[in-house]
C-alpha positions as semicolon CSV with decimal commas, in nm:
position;residue;x (nm);y (nm);z (nm)
1;M;-5,985;1,349;1,269
2;T;-5,761;1,268;0,942
3;R;-5,436;1,154;0,981
4;T;-5,197;1,226;0,740
5;P;-5,056;0,906;0,651
6;V;-4,705;0,804;0,710
7;A;-4,430;0,706;0,391
8;P;-4,303;0,358;0,549
9;A;-3,868;0,403;0,556
10;P;-3,730;0,214;0,280
11;A;-3,579;-0,124;0,294
12;P;-3,269;-0,212;0,392
13;E;-3,240;-0,277;0,057
14;A;-3,276;0,035;-0,117
15;A;-2,921;0,087;-0,106
16;A;-2,802;-0,280;-0,245
17;P;-2,849;-0,111;-0,618
18;V;-2,598;0,162;-0,527
19;T;-2,359;-0,065;-0,371
20;D;-2,349;-0,334;-0,685
21;R;-2,331;-0,038;-0,900
22;L;-2,027;0,120;-0,721
23;R;-1,863;-0,276;-0,678
24;T;-1,902;-0,306;-1,091
25;A;-1,726;0,019;-1,118
26;L;-1,464;-0,064;-0,920
27;R;-1,416;-0,401;-1,022
28;S;-1,402;-0,207;-1,395
29;V;-1,107;0,016;-1,234
30;A;-0,883;-0,224;-1,089
31;I;-0,911;-0,488;-1,401
32;V;-0,845;-0,177;-1,648
33;S;-0,518;-0,011;-1,403
34;C;-0,335;-0,419;-1,422
35;L;-0,334;-0,350;-1,846
36;P;-0,061;-0,079;-1,903
37;Y;0,153;-0,318;-1,624
38;I;0,044;-0,636;-1,807
39;A;0,121;-0,485;-2,151
40;L;0,479;-0,289;-2,063
41;K;0,617;-0,649;-1,909
42;T;0,458;-0,930;-2,208
43;A;0,675;-0,633;-2,429
44;W;0,956;-0,665;-2,250
45;I;0,939;-1,073;-2,264
46;S;0,906;-1,059;-2,655
47;G;1,207;-0,851;-2,675
48;S;1,152;-0,496;-2,660
49;R;1,367;-0,232;-2,467
50;L;1,052;0,031;-2,428
51;G;1,155;0,227;-2,137
52;I;1,467;-0,002;-2,116
53;P;1,709;0,281;-2,166
54;A;2,077;0,177;-2,316
55;G;2,359;0,021;-2,046
56;S;1,993;-0,071;-1,830
57;S;2,174;-0,374;-1,637
58;L;1,809;-0,487;-1,693
59;L;2,012;-0,577;-2,078
60;D;2,255;-0,760;-1,896
61;H;2,041;-1,098;-1,760
62;R;1,769;-1,153;-2,084
63;T;1,659;-1,499;-1,940
64;S;1,616;-1,473;-1,552
65;M;1,427;-1,099;-1,685
66;A;1,218;-1,305;-1,908
67;V;1,154;-1,512;-1,646
68;A;1,078;-1,238;-1,381
69;N;0,874;-1,063;-1,582
70;G;0,617;-1,394;-1,668
71;A;0,574;-1,391;-1,322
72;S;0,507;-1,056;-1,259
73;V;0,242;-1,096;-1,528
74;L;0,106;-1,403;-1,355
75;M;0,081;-1,230;-1,041
76;D;-0,079;-0,910;-1,139
77;S;-0,330;-1,173;-1,399
78;A;-0,413;-1,258;-1,032
79;V;-0,600;-0,905;-0,967
80;V;-0,818;-0,964;-1,228
81;V;-0,899;-1,296;-1,061
82;I;-0,997;-1,163;-0,773
83;A;-1,178;-0,860;-0,839
84;L;-1,426;-1,110;-1,000
85;L;-1,470;-1,345;-0,720
86;L;-1,481;-0,999;-0,476
87;T;-1,784;-0,886;-0,680
88;Q;-1,947;-1,200;-0,818
89;A;-2,243;-1,413;-0,685
90;W;-1,988;-1,734;-0,709
91;G;-1,734;-1,617;-0,472
92;R;-1,934;-1,589;-0,170
93;R;-1,920;-1,945;-0,176
94;V;-1,481;-1,952;-0,202
95;P;-1,309;-2,126;0,120
96;A;-1,249;-1,810;0,342
97;W;-0,844;-1,926;0,324
98;L;-0,853;-1,949;-0,075
99;L;-0,896;-1,571;-0,066
100;A;-0,802;-1,422;0,218
101;L;-0,421;-1,567;0,183
102;P;-0,362;-1,378;-0,192
103;M;-0,545;-1,100;-0,039
104;W;-0,315;-1,100;0,201
105;V;-0,027;-1,113;-0,075
106;A;-0,132;-0,825;-0,238
107;T;-0,194;-0,605;0,070
108;G;0,128;-0,664;0,152
109;L;0,272;-0,599;-0,218
110;L;0,147;-0,301;-0,280
111;L;0,066;-0,131;0,033
112;P;0,396;-0,018;0,007
113;I;0,446;0,099;-0,296
114;M;0,054;0,327;-0,200
115;T;0,244;0,482;0,110
116;G;0,645;0,527;-0,017
117;Y;0,573;0,615;-0,374
118;P;0,364;0,936;-0,308
119;L;0,614;0,979;-0,048
120;Q;0,923;0,984;-0,261
121;L;0,716;1,235;-0,547
122;L;0,673;1,456;-0,241
123;V;1,098;1,451;-0,163
124;Q;1,123;1,467;-0,495
125;V;0,954;1,803;-0,530
126;L;1,070;1,942;-0,152
127;G;1,442;1,906;-0,346
128;G;1,588;1,522;-0,259
129;K;1,711;1,300;-0,457
130;T;1,491;0,987;-0,623
131;V;1,729;0,944;-0,916
132;N;1,688;0,573;-0,970
133;K;2,061;0,446;-1,080
134;G;2,147;0,120;-1,166
135;D;2,506;-0,064;-1,132
136;A;2,801;0,203;-1,128
137;G;2,542;0,466;-1,199
138;R;2,392;0,327;-1,480
139;P;2,052;0,422;-1,588
140;F;1,758;0,133;-1,477
141;L;1,465;0,217;-1,613
142;D;1,328;0,488;-1,784
143;E;1,128;0,752;-1,504
144;W;0,877;0,729;-1,703
145;V;0,794;0,431;-1,659
146;F;0,815;0,437;-1,261
147;G;0,521;0,663;-1,297
148;V;0,284;0,471;-1,536
149;V;0,348;0,140;-1,289
150;Y;0,333;0,307;-0,947
151;T;0,009;0,463;-1,034
152;G;-0,174;0,140;-1,190
153;F;-0,058;-0,015;-0,838
154;I;-0,185;0,222;-0,574
155;V;-0,505;0,260;-0,805
156;Q;-0,595;-0,135;-0,821
157;G;-0,500;-0,058;-0,440
158;L;-0,736;0,201;-0,392
159;A;-0,966;-0,048;-0,575
160;L;-0,931;-0,419;-0,448
161;G;-0,872;-0,276;-0,156
162;T;-1,239;-0,082;-0,111
163;L;-1,368;-0,428;-0,261
164;F;-1,206;-0,622;-0,028
165;A;-1,391;-0,427;0,246
166;L;-1,724;-0,465;0,123
167;Y;-1,696;-0,813;0,050
168;A;-1,520;-0,855;0,394
169;R;-1,813;-0,654;0,624
170;D;-2,057;-0,851;0,415
171;R;-1,910;-1,230;0,487
172;W;-1,731;-1,175;0,801
173;G;-1,778;-0,826;0,941
174;H;-1,961;-1,015;1,231
175;L;-1,590;-1,068;1,379
176;W;-1,489;-0,730;1,452
177;Q;-1,777;-0,554;1,560
178;G;-1,745;-0,484;1,938
179;T;-1,423;-0,308;2,113
180;L;-1,147;-0,491;2,243
181;R;-1,261;-0,466;2,599
182;E;-1,551;-0,659;2,507
183;L;-1,374;-0,900;2,401
184;P;-1,491;-1,281;2,618
185;D;-1,197;-1,467;2,814
186;S;-1,046;-1,694;2,585
187;P;-0,812;-2,015;2,726
188;T;-0,582;-1,978;2,429
189;A;-0,495;-1,583;2,554
190;P;-0,167;-1,719;2,748
191;A;-0,015;-1,870;2,420
192;L;-0,105;-1,586;2,149
193;R;0,011;-1,326;2,415
194;A;0,332;-1,513;2,440
195;A;0,355;-1,575;2,118
196;A;0,283;-1,206;2,036
197;V;0,559;-1,122;2,211
198;A;0,801;-1,346;2,061
199;A;0,678;-1,187;1,756
200;S;0,765;-0,838;1,879
201;L;1,084;-0,916;1,977
202;L;1,162;-1,098;1,671
203;A;1,076;-0,772;1,472
204;L;1,351;-0,510;1,645
205;V;1,557;-0,669;1,420
206;P;1,433;-0,564;1,081
207;G;1,290;-0,244;1,221
208;A;1,567;-0,159;1,399
209;L;1,780;-0,194;1,091
210;H;1,568;-0,039;0,827
211;L;1,498;0,276;1,092
212;L;1,910;0,245;1,039
213;W;1,920;0,279;0,679
214;A;1,647;0,515;0,709
215;T;1,888;0,773;0,860
216;G;2,208;0,751;0,723
217;S;2,386;0,414;0,824
218;T;2,551;0,144;0,571
219;A;2,563;-0,109;0,817
220;G;2,495;-0,409;0,679
221;L;2,478;-0,313;0,320
222;N;2,641;-0,404;0,019
223;E;2,830;-0,201;-0,157
224;G;2,596;-0,162;-0,479
225;R;2,288;-0,039;-0,226
226;I;2,538;0,204;-0,082
227;Q;2,559;0,371;-0,362
228;E;2,275;0,386;-0,508
229;R;2,145;0,558;-0,196
230;T;1,892;0,815;-0,239
231;S;1,664;1,111;-0,014
232;G;1,416;0,863;-0,217
233;S;1,547;0,513;-0,054
234;A;1,523;0,657;0,254
235;V;1,190;0,720;0,290
236;L;1,107;0,323;0,139
237;E;1,343;0,196;0,452
238;A;1,130;0,431;0,699
239;V;0,804;0,281;0,555
240;F;0,933;-0,049;0,600
241;A;1,047;0,015;0,959
242;L;0,645;0,183;0,996
243;F;0,490;-0,184;0,858
244;V;0,674;-0,346;1,117
245;V;0,553;-0,118;1,387
246;A;0,206;-0,138;1,279
247;A;0,203;-0,524;1,265
248;V;0,416;-0,574;1,617
249;A;0,119;-0,279;1,741
250;G;-0,178;-0,433;1,583
251;I;-0,161;-0,823;1,744
252;L;-0,040;-0,680;2,064
253;L;-0,332;-0,496;2,091
254;L;-0,539;-0,785;2,017
255;A;-0,322;-0,982;2,279
256;F;-0,312;-0,807;2,616
257;R;-0,654;-0,607;2,544
258;R;-0,808;-0,530;2,892
259;N;-0,982;-0,184;2,953
260;S;-0,926;-0,070;2,579
261;A;-1,284;0,109;2,400
262;L;-1,072;0,103;2,109
263;P;-1,249;-0,116;1,780
264;L;-1,127;-0,461;1,726
265;W;-1,122;-0,349;1,376
266;V;-0,810;-0,126;1,425
267;P;-0,581;-0,382;1,600
268;L;-0,717;-0,647;1,289
269;V;-0,593;-0,341;1,058
270;L;-0,282;-0,278;1,179
271;A;-0,185;-0,636;1,199
272;W;-0,368;-0,778;0,846
273;G;-0,168;-0,489;0,687
274;G;0,153;-0,482;0,846
275;S;0,249;-0,814;0,832
276;G;0,140;-0,908;0,508
277;A;0,411;-0,583;0,366
278;T;0,639;-0,700;0,614
279;A;0,655;-1,108;0,517
280;C;0,581;-1,000;0,113
281;W;0,883;-0,745;0,083
282;G;1,065;-0,996;0,296
283;G;1,027;-1,273;0,052
284;W;0,961;-1,021;-0,288
285;M;1,398;-0,907;-0,122
286;S;1,529;-1,221;-0,058
287;I;1,447;-1,391;-0,404
288;A;1,585;-1,012;-0,604
289;S;1,840;-1,037;-0,375
290;L;1,939;-1,391;-0,426
291;S;1,877;-1,427;-0,790
292;D;2,217;-1,456;-0,963
293;V;2,412;-1,114;-1,046
294;D;2,786;-1,070;-1,230
295;D;2,914;-0,818;-0,993
296;L;3,051;-0,883;-0,643
297;A;2,921;-0,564;-0,508
298;D;2,507;-0,682;-0,595
299;Q;2,592;-0,976;-0,360
300;P;2,324;-0,967;-0,070
301;T;2,541;-0,890;0,276
302;A;2,491;-1,211;0,520
303;A;2,281;-0,871;0,723
304;M;2,033;-0,851;0,432
305;V;1,983;-1,236;0,418
306;L;1,897;-1,225;0,802
307;I;1,713;-0,876;0,767
308;Y;1,472;-1,079;0,442
309;A;1,370;-1,372;0,676
310;V;1,301;-1,249;0,969
311;Q;1,045;-0,977;0,805
312;M;0,915;-1,297;0,640
313;L;0,900;-1,520;0,955
314;V;0,744;-1,204;1,196
315;G;0,477;-1,105;0,927
316;T;0,378;-1,512;0,888
317;L;0,393;-1,526;1,204
318;V;0,170;-1,209;1,307
319;M;-0,069;-1,315;1,043
320;T;-0,086;-1,670;1,160
321;L;-0,213;-1,531;1,514
322;G;-0,471;-1,305;1,334
323;A;-0,596;-1,577;1,129
324;Y;-0,618;-1,777;1,469
325;F;-0,778;-1,517;1,643
326;L;-1,077;-1,440;1,400
327;V;-1,155;-1,839;1,364
328;E;-1,192;-1,869;1,706
329;R;-1,380;-1,621;1,740
330;S;-1,599;-1,730;1,492
331;A;-1,646;-2,068;1,621
332;A;-1,734;-1,918;1,915
333;N;-2,010;-1,640;1,807
334;R;-2,092;-1,782;1,421
335;P;-2,485;-1,717;1,347
336;A;-2,699;-2,072;1,275
337;G;-2,664;-2,125;1,001
338;R;-2,387;-1,863;0,874
339;R;-2,056;-2,007;0,720
340;A;-1,721;-1,806;0,791
């Protein structure tokens, strides 16, 4: 009896061209999405007032504005380098920390925008107040600027985040396989638990205050921030509080892991995104609040300086604990001949 030959199953490599095309497309999207922001900032550095209405406080500090815009251009240009690194063969040879650190910063800066801006638009559609005003009610920027810039940031975040997820899966995917319950015992587990509890207690300070500001409290705010409060700013404060919770939840799940069937990647993602948003926006707001201002109403209060400093501390501590967890796991489970 003649047997009909069975076609062989496709090789795993068959999906590689599709993935490569996806990476190429995402790289192009990430790079193109940087151009509006870079072009706008470059125009401002060269003296253009495009998108800056008459009377804006930005026109009061031309030197500091030029320096800040120059730094912003460099930061957004780094997205181009990261996109290339994540999609080229030489990117696999880059030391892990040299990629992970800037990617963590990029994640931390982009995530609150990616979540907060759409929510602010929703609030506006529902009748909430999101009008942007500067000192004494003066307009800060034309509204179209926020639409162009923040849309570009959202596209950047989606493209860069997907590229990093594909890269991390290929290079480090073995580190987050399995569930929390399957993690082996570790001699450093007590230290991780103690540090996680310390980070959680510290996080109560910024988390609680951001939540208070989101619900209408003005405790600890300077006069300028009080005058600028809108429904949109309250949404953003709630987003900051949410990321503090995410950072704490992620590191506590990693530290107290017993009898949990939760996939290991879940707390790692929470700790990564939450710590990045908490630390990096704490740093960004610290720089913004401590910059030279002429109006006493815009001088940061002691509470604001403290909150932003604690945010940086909490986020950095959670990131460090997560990194140590992965390094320890890599050392114990690294396949022969494979580098981290």
